[in-house]
Amino acid sequence: MKDRLEALKVEAIEKINQSHDLKDIQAVKVAYLGKKGPITEVLKGMGKLSAEERPVIGAYANEVRDSIQLELDKKQTELENAAISEKLAKETIDVSLPGRPVKQGNAHPLTAVVTEIEDLFLSMGFTIAEGPEVETDYYNFEALNLPKGHPARDMQDSFFITEDILLRTQTSPVQARTMEKHEGQGPVKIISPGKVYRRDNDDATHSHQFMQIEGLVVDQNVRLSDLKGVLETFAKKMFGEDRKIRLRPSFFPFTEPSVEMDISCFKCSGKGCSICKQTGWIEILGAGMVHPNVLEMAGFDSKKYTGFAFGMGPERIAMLKYGIDDIRHFYANDIRFLKQFKNA
Ligand code: 2U9
């Protein structure tokens, strides 16, 4: 029996040495060490042996099994290492090859302009305030000195949801809400960027949804000259240091006095061209001193506090800055349009 075991060991080791891959190894393992293999057979037949022979043969059978297993493990490691070496040799990487270019996107031109304006006012000490796009009649109109029946709050011009709730037509309700939160204590110094909605037929210069950025400063001794200083800084930073500004009288229900600001044309420097329609000036925004009624309704003592406010349309500013001729380009998501603002 010992001879038989010895012969099996020699045979198995020879097969192991002839193995070329992990599959061969597995086959040898099953053939020699499996439940139906010859070594198991030998062990099963031990009952027929004498009491003296049994432990000797048993120990030898275990020894044979262990040495076959050892050889199997050795060969398996050897084959695995060979496979890794082969793979490494085949898959060498040329580190000097140029990388694959990663396409880099860019900000939407409107986002770029809004961010630029925000950064500019942040640098002047303003903070950014936001509020709901679905507003109550009170904050959208009443608190801004537009009482019921006022011609500027024509039902035809707004998206009403109920009699009392609508999509905000301006971002001014954010300012009214912020003032209220201050409980009559200055200073308030905010800008409110955001989407607004008007019932309009869309064309090259109108959209039923567009953006606004409004600003509000309320404190003691705030004057029109402060407004002028802030607006002049804005105009120069946004459209070039050699810009001049001019204020023309205007009317808004929430400001008194109200003005409109023009900048000297950045294209022709005032000589007259198609951008400034031969006038030398371009209208940029509206502004004014906060109406005492608006201050009082938001809880400020209008004898002690004054304020200025301004409002602008970033679409218009972006259109002027980049020569865009149709407001609808901003909302069409046409990649050919959007890709042109890589350096914006
Ligand atoms: C409060 C008080 C006053 C905001 C102002 C304007 C003038 C203005 C328009 C310009 C073009 C909006 O984008 S646009 O359609 N806005 O001319 N906005 S003063 O005045 C306020 C706001 C809030 C409490």
PDB file of N, CA, C and O in Angstrom, residues 188-257:
ATOM      1  N   VAL A 188     -29.548  98.724   6.582  1.00  0.00           N
ATOM      2  CA  VAL A 188     -29.876  97.646   5.645  1.00  0.00           C
ATOM      3  C   VAL A 188     -29.031  97.910   4.400  1.00  0.00           C
ATOM      4  O   VAL A 188     -28.996  99.049   3.919  1.00  0.00           O
ATOM      5  N   LYS A 189     -28.344  96.912   3.927  1.00  0.00           N
ATOM      6  CA  LYS A 189     -27.499  97.128   2.730  1.00  0.00           C
ATOM      7  C   LYS A 189     -27.465  95.815   1.942  1.00  0.00           C
ATOM      8  O   LYS A 189     -26.607  94.965   2.158  1.00  0.00           O
ATOM      9  N   ILE A 190     -28.427  95.649   1.068  1.00  0.00           N
ATOM     10  CA  ILE A 190     -28.580  94.350   0.382  1.00  0.00           C
ATOM     11  C   ILE A 190     -28.756  94.511  -1.133  1.00  0.00           C
ATOM     12  O   ILE A 190     -29.196  95.566  -1.616  1.00  0.00           O
ATOM     13  N   ILE A 191     -28.434  93.437  -1.835  1.00  0.00           N
ATOM     14  CA  ILE A 191     -28.894  93.302  -3.222  1.00  0.00           C
ATOM     15  C   ILE A 191     -29.736  92.024  -3.281  1.00  0.00           C
ATOM     16  O   ILE A 191     -29.498  91.094  -2.522  1.00  0.00           O
ATOM     17  N   SER A 192     -30.717  92.025  -4.178  1.00  0.00           N
ATOM     18  CA  SER A 192     -31.587  90.850  -4.294  1.00  0.00           C
ATOM     19  C   SER A 192     -31.657  90.404  -5.747  1.00  0.00           C
ATOM     20  O   SER A 192     -32.422  90.951  -6.538  1.00  0.00           O
ATOM     21  N   PRO A 193     -30.816  89.441  -6.129  1.00  0.00           N
ATOM     22  CA  PRO A 193     -30.900  88.900  -7.489  1.00  0.00           C
ATOM     23  C   PRO A 193     -31.941  87.784  -7.543  1.00  0.00           C
ATOM     24  O   PRO A 193     -32.126  87.071  -6.560  1.00  0.00           O
ATOM     25  N   GLY A 194     -32.616  87.641  -8.669  1.00  0.00           N
ATOM     26  CA  GLY A 194     -33.548  86.523  -8.771  1.00  0.00           C
ATOM     27  C   GLY A 194     -34.447  86.612  -9.993  1.00  0.00           C
ATOM     28  O   GLY A 194     -34.445  87.608 -10.730  1.00  0.00           O
ATOM     29  N   LYS A 195     -35.228  85.531 -10.187  1.00  0.00           N
ATOM     30  CA  LYS A 195     -36.139  85.473 -11.334  1.00  0.00           C
ATOM     31  C   LYS A 195     -37.440  86.203 -11.018  1.00  0.00           C
ATOM     32  O   LYS A 195     -37.926  86.142  -9.896  1.00  0.00           O
ATOM     33  N   VAL A 196     -37.989  86.865 -12.021  1.00  0.00           N
ATOM     34  CA  VAL A 196     -39.288  87.522 -11.888  1.00  0.00           C
ATOM     35  C   VAL A 196     -40.141  87.189 -13.112  1.00  0.00           C
ATOM     36  O   VAL A 196     -39.629  86.711 -14.128  1.00  0.00           O
ATOM     37  N   TYR A 197     -41.442  87.439 -12.992  1.00  0.00           N
ATOM     38  CA  TYR A 197     -42.388  86.970 -14.026  1.00  0.00           C
ATOM     39  C   TYR A 197     -43.376  88.080 -14.403  1.00  0.00           C
ATOM     40  O   TYR A 197     -43.916  88.748 -13.535  1.00  0.00           O
ATOM     41  N   ARG A 198     -43.578  88.252 -15.695  1.00  0.00           N
ATOM     42  CA  ARG A 198     -44.584  89.214 -16.170  1.00  0.00           C
ATOM     43  C   ARG A 198     -45.344  88.608 -17.336  1.00  0.00           C
ATOM     44  O   ARG A 198     -44.751  87.906 -18.171  1.00  0.00           O
ATOM     45  N   ARG A 199     -46.624  88.941 -17.409  1.00  0.00           N
ATOM     46  CA  ARG A 199     -47.410  88.428 -18.546  1.00  0.00           C
ATOM     47  C   ARG A 199     -47.105  89.268 -19.766  1.00  0.00           C
ATOM     48  O   ARG A 199     -47.622  90.363 -19.923  1.00  0.00           O
ATOM     49  N   ASP A 200     -46.225  88.741 -20.567  1.00  0.00           N
ATOM     50  CA  ASP A 200     -45.756  89.465 -21.742  1.00  0.00           C
ATOM     51  C   ASP A 200     -45.665  88.476 -22.893  1.00  0.00           C
ATOM     52  O   ASP A 200     -45.461  87.280 -22.663  1.00  0.00           O
ATOM     53  N   ASN A 201     -45.816  88.950 -24.114  1.00  0.00           N
ATOM     54  CA  ASN A 201     -45.549  88.073 -25.254  1.00  0.00           C
ATOM     55  C   ASN A 201     -44.052  88.098 -25.526  1.00  0.00           C
ATOM     56  O   ASN A 201     -43.475  89.176 -25.680  1.00  0.00           O
ATOM     57  N   ASP A 202     -43.447  86.910 -25.556  1.00  0.00           N
ATOM     58  CA  ASP A 202     -41.995  86.843 -25.750  1.00  0.00           C
ATOM     59  C   ASP A 202     -41.607  87.345 -27.139  1.00  0.00           C
ATOM     60  O   ASP A 202     -42.220  86.972 -28.138  1.00  0.00           O
ATOM     61  N   ASP A 203     -40.598  88.203 -27.174  1.00  0.00           N
ATOM     62  CA  ASP A 203     -39.991  88.605 -28.458  1.00  0.00           C
ATOM     63  C   ASP A 203     -38.512  88.897 -28.199  1.00  0.00           C
ATOM     64  O   ASP A 203     -37.982  88.507 -27.157  1.00  0.00           O
ATOM     65  N   ALA A 204     -37.856  89.588 -29.121  1.00  0.00           N
ATOM     66  CA  ALA A 204     -36.403  89.775 -28.998  1.00  0.00           C
ATOM     67  C   ALA A 204     -36.012  90.546 -27.733  1.00  0.00           C
ATOM     68  O   ALA A 204     -34.902  90.389 -27.214  1.00  0.00           O
ATOM     69  N   THR A 205     -36.914  91.387 -27.226  1.00  0.00           N
ATOM     70  CA  THR A 205     -36.554  92.195 -26.054  1.00  0.00           C
ATOM     71  C   THR A 205     -37.444  91.938 -24.832  1.00  0.00           C
ATOM     72  O   THR A 205     -37.228  92.542 -23.786  1.00  0.00           O
ATOM     73  N   HIS A 206     -38.442  91.072 -24.968  1.00  0.00           N
ATOM     74  CA  HIS A 206     -39.329  90.772 -23.827  1.00  0.00           C
ATOM     75  C   HIS A 206     -39.361  89.280 -23.528  1.00  0.00           C
ATOM     76  O   HIS A 206     -39.314  88.467 -24.446  1.00  0.00           O
ATOM     77  N   SER A 207     -39.483  88.961 -22.243  1.00  0.00           N
ATOM     78  CA  SER A 207     -39.645  87.559 -21.855  1.00  0.00           C
ATOM     79  C   SER A 207     -40.582  87.499 -20.655  1.00  0.00           C
ATOM     80  O   SER A 207     -40.549  88.388 -19.806  1.00  0.00           O
ATOM     81  N   HIS A 208     -41.435  86.462 -20.605  1.00  0.00           N
ATOM     82  CA  HIS A 208     -42.370  86.357 -19.485  1.00  0.00           C
ATOM     83  C   HIS A 208     -41.644  86.022 -18.185  1.00  0.00           C
ATOM     84  O   HIS A 208     -42.179  86.182 -17.113  1.00  0.00           O
ATOM     85  N   GLN A 209     -40.415  85.498 -18.315  1.00  0.00           N
ATOM     86  CA  GLN A 209     -39.578  85.259 -17.134  1.00  0.00           C
ATOM     87  C   GLN A 209     -38.211  85.861 -17.415  1.00  0.00           C
ATOM     88  O   GLN A 209     -37.647  85.637 -18.480  1.00  0.00           O
ATOM     89  N   PHE A 210     -37.722  86.648 -16.477  1.00  0.00           N
ATOM     90  CA  PHE A 210     -36.392  87.237 -16.662  1.00  0.00           C
ATOM     91  C   PHE A 210     -35.773  87.467 -15.288  1.00  0.00           C
ATOM     92  O   PHE A 210     -36.376  87.115 -14.267  1.00  0.00           O
ATOM     93  N   MET A 211     -34.573  88.038 -15.273  1.00  0.00           N
ATOM     94  CA  MET A 211     -33.910  88.249 -13.974  1.00  0.00           C
ATOM     95  C   MET A 211     -33.855  89.718 -13.616  1.00  0.00           C
ATOM     96  O   MET A 211     -33.872  90.582 -14.490  1.00  0.00           O
ATOM     97  N   GLN A 212     -33.806  89.967 -12.333  1.00  0.00           N
ATOM     98  CA  GLN A 212     -33.624  91.328 -11.839  1.00  0.00           C
ATOM     99  C   GLN A 212     -32.566  91.301 -10.759  1.00  0.00           C
ATOM    100  O   GLN A 212     -32.426  90.320 -10.050  1.00  0.00           O
ATOM    101  N   ILE A 213     -31.845  92.392 -10.655  1.00  0.00           N
ATOM    102  CA  ILE A 213     -31.016  92.595  -9.461  1.00  0.00           C
ATOM    103  C   ILE A 213     -31.398  93.959  -8.916  1.00  0.00           C
ATOM    104  O   ILE A 213     -31.293  94.971  -9.625  1.00  0.00           O
ATOM    105  N   GLU A 214     -31.906  93.966  -7.713  1.00  0.00           N
ATOM    106  CA  GLU A 214     -32.246  95.229  -7.072  1.00  0.00           C
ATOM    107  C   GLU A 214     -31.324  95.430  -5.878  1.00  0.00           C
ATOM    108  O   GLU A 214     -30.831  94.468  -5.301  1.00  0.00           O
ATOM    109  N   GLY A 215     -31.119  96.686  -5.527  1.00  0.00           N
ATOM    110  CA  GLY A 215     -30.296  97.004  -4.355  1.00  0.00           C
ATOM    111  C   GLY A 215     -31.048  97.941  -3.439  1.00  0.00           C
ATOM    112  O   GLY A 215     -31.928  98.699  -3.896  1.00  0.00           O
ATOM    113  N   LEU A 216     -30.732  97.871  -2.149  1.00  0.00           N
ATOM    114  CA  LEU A 216     -31.404  98.729  -1.169  1.00  0.00           C
ATOM    115  C   LEU A 216     -30.432  99.076  -0.043  1.00  0.00           C
ATOM    116  O   LEU A 216     -29.760  98.199   0.498  1.00  0.00           O
ATOM    117  N   VAL A 217     -30.353 100.369   0.263  1.00  0.00           N
ATOM    118  CA  VAL A 217     -29.566 100.818   1.420  1.00  0.00           C
ATOM    119  C   VAL A 217     -30.476 101.688   2.274  1.00  0.00           C
ATOM    120  O   VAL A 217     -31.064 102.656   1.767  1.00  0.00           O
ATOM    121  N   VAL A 218     -30.652 101.345   3.530  1.00  0.00           N
ATOM    122  CA  VAL A 218     -31.447 102.160   4.452  1.00  0.00           C
ATOM    123  C   VAL A 218     -30.616 102.419   5.693  1.00  0.00           C
ATOM    124  O   VAL A 218     -30.075 101.483   6.291  1.00  0.00           O
ATOM    125  N   ASP A 219     -30.465 103.686   6.034  1.00  0.00           N
ATOM    126  CA  ASP A 219     -29.740 104.048   7.259  1.00  0.00           C
ATOM    127  C   ASP A 219     -30.039 105.508   7.568  1.00  0.00           C
ATOM    128  O   ASP A 219     -30.781 106.170   6.813  1.00  0.00           O
ATOM    129  N   GLN A 220     -29.424 106.033   8.622  1.00  0.00           N
ATOM    130  CA  GLN A 220     -29.607 107.469   8.891  1.00  0.00           C
ATOM    131  C   GLN A 220     -28.683 108.239   7.948  1.00  0.00           C
ATOM    132  O   GLN A 220     -27.573 107.782   7.648  1.00  0.00           O
ATOM    133  N   ASN A 221     -29.147 109.373   7.475  1.00  0.00           N
ATOM    134  CA  ASN A 221     -28.337 110.258   6.604  1.00  0.00           C
ATOM    135  C   ASN A 221     -27.921 109.645   5.268  1.00  0.00           C
ATOM    136  O   ASN A 221     -26.850 109.962   4.750  1.00  0.00           O
ATOM    137  N   VAL A 222     -28.730 108.763   4.722  1.00  0.00           N
ATOM    138  CA  VAL A 222     -28.422 108.249   3.373  1.00  0.00           C
ATOM    139  C   VAL A 222     -28.982 109.260   2.364  1.00  0.00           C
ATOM    140  O   VAL A 222     -30.141 109.668   2.465  1.00  0.00           O
ATOM    141  N   ARG A 223     -28.134 109.675   1.410  1.00  0.00           N
ATOM    142  CA  ARG A 223     -28.551 110.740   0.482  1.00  0.00           C
ATOM    143  C   ARG A 223     -28.449 110.301  -0.982  1.00  0.00           C
ATOM    144  O   ARG A 223     -27.785 109.305  -1.288  1.00  0.00           O
ATOM    145  N   LEU A 224     -29.039 111.125  -1.836  1.00  0.00           N
ATOM    146  CA  LEU A 224     -29.000 110.841  -3.277  1.00  0.00           C
ATOM    147  C   LEU A 224     -27.554 110.786  -3.781  1.00  0.00           C
ATOM    148  O   LEU A 224     -27.238 110.023  -4.696  1.00  0.00           O
ATOM    149  N   SER A 225     -26.675 111.596  -3.145  1.00  0.00           N
ATOM    150  CA  SER A 225     -25.266 111.593  -3.577  1.00  0.00           C
ATOM    151  C   SER A 225     -24.608 110.241  -3.273  1.00  0.00           C
ATOM    152  O   SER A 225     -23.692 109.817  -3.991  1.00  0.00           O
ATOM    153  N   ASP A 226     -25.078 109.566  -2.195  1.00  0.00           N
ATOM    154  CA  ASP A 226     -24.551 108.215  -1.904  1.00  0.00           C
ATOM    155  C   ASP A 226     -24.952 107.251  -3.015  1.00  0.00           C
ATOM    156  O   ASP A 226     -24.155 106.423  -3.464  1.00  0.00           O
ATOM    157  N   LEU A 227     -26.206 107.360  -3.442  1.00  0.00           N
ATOM    158  CA  LEU A 227     -26.702 106.526  -4.538  1.00  0.00           C
ATOM    159  C   LEU A 227     -25.852 106.765  -5.779  1.00  0.00           C
ATOM    160  O   LEU A 227     -25.397 105.814  -6.441  1.00  0.00           O
ATOM    161  N   LYS A 228     -25.611 108.033  -6.061  1.00  0.00           N
ATOM    162  CA  LYS A 228     -24.849 108.391  -7.257  1.00  0.00           C
ATOM    163  C   LYS A 228     -23.439 107.782  -7.207  1.00  0.00           C
ATOM    164  O   LYS A 228     -22.943 107.254  -8.211  1.00  0.00           O
ATOM    165  N   GLY A 229     -22.816 107.844  -6.039  1.00  0.00           N
ATOM    166  CA  GLY A 229     -21.465 107.281  -5.869  1.00  0.00           C
ATOM    167  C   GLY A 229     -21.447 105.777  -6.120  1.00  0.00           C
ATOM    168  O   GLY A 229     -20.573 105.267  -6.836  1.00  0.00           O
ATOM    169  N   VAL A 230     -22.424 105.083  -5.543  1.00  0.00           N
ATOM    170  CA  VAL A 230     -22.481 103.616  -5.701  1.00  0.00           C
ATOM    171  C   VAL A 230     -22.710 103.263  -7.170  1.00  0.00           C
ATOM    172  O   VAL A 230     -22.054 102.379  -7.738  1.00  0.00           O
ATOM    173  N   LEU A 231     -23.649 103.982  -7.815  1.00  0.00           N
ATOM    174  CA  LEU A 231     -23.977 103.671  -9.217  1.00  0.00           C
ATOM    175  C   LEU A 231     -22.815 103.989 -10.158  1.00  0.00           C
ATOM    176  O   LEU A 231     -22.565 103.265 -11.123  1.00  0.00           O
ATOM    177  N   GLU A 232     -22.098 105.063  -9.841  1.00  0.00           N
ATOM    178  CA  GLU A 232     -20.951 105.438 -10.686  1.00  0.00           C
ATOM    179  C   GLU A 232     -19.856 104.366 -10.578  1.00  0.00           C
ATOM    180  O   GLU A 232     -19.274 103.960 -11.583  1.00  0.00           O
ATOM    181  N   THR A 233     -19.607 103.903  -9.363  1.00  0.00           N
ATOM    182  CA  THR A 233     -18.619 102.826  -9.152  1.00  0.00           C
ATOM    183  C   THR A 233     -19.033 101.584  -9.938  1.00  0.00           C
ATOM    184  O   THR A 233     -18.222 100.968 -10.636  1.00  0.00           O
ATOM    185  N   PHE A 234     -20.321 101.248  -9.843  1.00  0.00           N
ATOM    186  CA  PHE A 234     -20.846 100.080 -10.569  1.00  0.00           C
ATOM    187  C   PHE A 234     -20.620 100.235 -12.073  1.00  0.00           C
ATOM    188  O   PHE A 234     -20.105  99.328 -12.739  1.00  0.00           O
ATOM    189  N   ALA A 235     -20.986 101.404 -12.615  1.00  0.00           N
ATOM    190  CA  ALA A 235     -20.883 101.643 -14.067  1.00  0.00           C
ATOM    191  C   ALA A 235     -19.440 101.514 -14.553  1.00  0.00           C
ATOM    192  O   ALA A 235     -19.171 100.888 -15.586  1.00  0.00           O
ATOM    193  N   LYS A 236     -18.516 102.067 -13.785  1.00  0.00           N
ATOM    194  CA  LYS A 236     -17.106 102.046 -14.198  1.00  0.00           C
ATOM    195  C   LYS A 236     -16.528 100.628 -14.120  1.00  0.00           C
ATOM    196  O   LYS A 236     -15.801 100.197 -15.007  1.00  0.00           O
ATOM    197  N   LYS A 237     -16.843  99.916 -13.049  1.00  0.00           N
ATOM    198  CA  LYS A 237     -16.315  98.547 -12.865  1.00  0.00           C
ATOM    199  C   LYS A 237     -16.897  97.606 -13.925  1.00  0.00           C
ATOM    200  O   LYS A 237     -16.224  96.702 -14.420  1.00  0.00           O
ATOM    201  N   MET A 238     -18.148  97.867 -14.306  1.00  0.00           N
ATOM    202  CA  MET A 238     -18.848  96.938 -15.205  1.00  0.00           C
ATOM    203  C   MET A 238     -18.561  97.263 -16.678  1.00  0.00           C
ATOM    204  O   MET A 238     -18.473  96.367 -17.515  1.00  0.00           O
ATOM    205  N   PHE A 239     -18.463  98.545 -16.993  1.00  0.00           N
ATOM    206  CA  PHE A 239     -18.371  98.933 -18.415  1.00  0.00           C
ATOM    207  C   PHE A 239     -17.105  99.727 -18.757  1.00  0.00           C
ATOM    208  O   PHE A 239     -16.991 100.224 -19.864  1.00  0.00           O
ATOM    209  N   GLY A 240     -16.189  99.879 -17.808  1.00  0.00           N
ATOM    210  CA  GLY A 240     -14.925 100.555 -18.121  1.00  0.00           C
ATOM    211  C   GLY A 240     -14.745 101.842 -17.319  1.00  0.00           C
ATOM    212  O   GLY A 240     -15.683 102.623 -17.157  1.00  0.00           O
ATOM    213  N   GLU A 241     -13.496 102.044 -16.856  1.00  0.00           N
ATOM    214  CA  GLU A 241     -13.182 103.160 -15.947  1.00  0.00           C
ATOM    215  C   GLU A 241     -13.472 104.537 -16.538  1.00  0.00           C
ATOM    216  O   GLU A 241     -13.686 105.500 -15.806  1.00  0.00           O
ATOM    217  N   ASP A 242     -13.478 104.655 -17.878  1.00  0.00           N
ATOM    218  CA  ASP A 242     -13.720 105.994 -18.443  1.00  0.00           C
ATOM    219  C   ASP A 242     -15.203 106.267 -18.714  1.00  0.00           C
ATOM    220  O   ASP A 242     -15.548 107.244 -19.390  1.00  0.00           O
ATOM    221  N   ARG A 243     -16.094 105.434 -18.137  1.00  0.00           N
ATOM    222  CA  ARG A 243     -17.543 105.703 -18.280  1.00  0.00           C
ATOM    223  C   ARG A 243     -17.947 106.937 -17.494  1.00  0.00           C
ATOM    224  O   ARG A 243     -17.477 107.170 -16.385  1.00  0.00           O
ATOM    225  N   LYS A 244     -18.847 107.711 -18.097  1.00  0.00           N
ATOM    226  CA  LYS A 244     -19.511 108.799 -17.371  1.00  0.00           C
ATOM    227  C   LYS A 244     -20.930 108.337 -17.116  1.00  0.00           C
ATOM    228  O   LYS A 244     -21.446 107.509 -17.853  1.00  0.00           O
ATOM    229  N   ILE A 245     -21.553 108.874 -16.063  1.00  0.00           N
ATOM    230  CA  ILE A 245     -22.960 108.532 -15.848  1.00  0.00           C
ATOM    231  C   ILE A 245     -23.793 109.807 -15.867  1.00  0.00           C
ATOM    232  O   ILE A 245     -23.289 110.905 -15.619  1.00  0.00           O
ATOM    233  N   ARG A 246     -25.079 109.653 -16.200  1.00  0.00           N
ATOM    234  CA  ARG A 246     -25.993 110.788 -16.022  1.00  0.00           C
ATOM    235  C   ARG A 246     -27.318 110.255 -15.467  1.00  0.00           C
ATOM    236  O   ARG A 246     -27.740 109.139 -15.804  1.00  0.00           O
ATOM    237  N   LEU A 247     -27.922 111.064 -14.580  1.00  0.00           N
ATOM    238  CA  LEU A 247     -29.196 110.677 -13.991  1.00  0.00           C
ATOM    239  C   LEU A 247     -30.282 111.558 -14.602  1.00  0.00           C
ATOM    240  O   LEU A 247     -30.140 112.776 -14.672  1.00  0.00           O
ATOM    241  N   ARG A 248     -31.350 110.913 -15.067  1.00  0.00           N
ATOM    242  CA  ARG A 248     -32.507 111.645 -15.606  1.00  0.00           C
ATOM    243  C   ARG A 248     -33.686 111.427 -14.681  1.00  0.00           C
ATOM    244  O   ARG A 248     -33.858 110.330 -14.146  1.00  0.00           O
ATOM    245  N   PRO A 249     -34.538 112.465 -14.478  1.00  0.00           N
ATOM    246  CA  PRO A 249     -35.699 112.276 -13.616  1.00  0.00           C
ATOM    247  C   PRO A 249     -36.640 111.226 -14.202  1.00  0.00           C
ATOM    248  O   PRO A 249     -36.774 111.112 -15.429  1.00  0.00           O
ATOM    249  N   SER A 250     -37.257 110.441 -13.318  1.00  0.00           N
ATOM    250  CA  SER A 250     -38.181 109.399 -13.764  1.00  0.00           C
ATOM    251  C   SER A 250     -39.268 109.227 -12.701  1.00  0.00           C
ATOM    252  O   SER A 250     -39.373 110.049 -11.782  1.00  0.00           O
ATOM    253  N   PHE A 251     -40.055 108.165 -12.820  1.00  0.00           N
ATOM    254  CA  PHE A 251     -41.067 107.904 -11.788  1.00  0.00           C
ATOM    255  C   PHE A 251     -41.190 106.412 -11.494  1.00  0.00           C
ATOM    256  O   PHE A 251     -41.302 105.596 -12.414  1.00  0.00           O
ATOM    257  N   PHE A 252     -41.105 106.060 -10.221  1.00  0.00           N
ATOM    258  CA  PHE A 252     -41.484 104.724  -9.743  1.00  0.00           C
ATOM    259  C   PHE A 252     -42.321 104.930  -8.486  1.00  0.00           C
ATOM    260  O   PHE A 252     -42.030 105.853  -7.717  1.00  0.00           O
ATOM    261  N   PRO A 253     -43.331 104.114  -8.263  1.00  0.00           N
ATOM    262  CA  PRO A 253     -44.186 104.316  -7.086  1.00  0.00           C
ATOM    263  C   PRO A 253     -43.432 104.161  -5.765  1.00  0.00           C
ATOM    264  O   PRO A 253     -43.813 104.757  -4.767  1.00  0.00           O
ATOM    265  N   PHE A 254     -42.343 103.342  -5.772  1.00  0.00           N
ATOM    266  CA  PHE A 254     -41.641 103.027  -4.517  1.00  0.00           C
ATOM    267  C   PHE A 254     -40.474 103.938  -4.202  1.00  0.00           C
ATOM    268  O   PHE A 254     -39.842 103.813  -3.160  1.00  0.00           O
ATOM    269  N   THR A 255     -40.132 104.856  -5.131  1.00  0.00           N
ATOM    270  CA  THR A 255     -39.030 105.799  -4.868  1.00  0.00           C
ATOM    271  C   THR A 255     -39.473 107.231  -5.170  1.00  0.00           C
ATOM    272  O   THR A 255     -40.301 107.478  -6.046  1.00  0.00           O
ATOM    273  N   GLU A 256     -38.917 108.162  -4.399  1.00  0.00           N
ATOM    274  CA  GLU A 256     -39.199 109.580  -4.620  1.00  0.00           C
ATOM    275  C   GLU A 256     -38.060 110.426  -4.058  1.00  0.00           C
ATOM    276  O   GLU A 256     -37.816 110.360  -2.865  1.00  0.00           O
ATOM    277  N   PRO A 257     -37.297 111.159  -4.830  1.00  0.00           N
ATOM    278  CA  PRO A 257     -37.407 111.209  -6.281  1.00  0.00           C
ATOM    279  C   PRO A 257     -36.895 109.919  -6.932  1.00  0.00           C
ATOM    280  O   PRO A 257     -36.187 109.145  -6.314  1.00  0.00           O
TER     281      PRO A 257
END
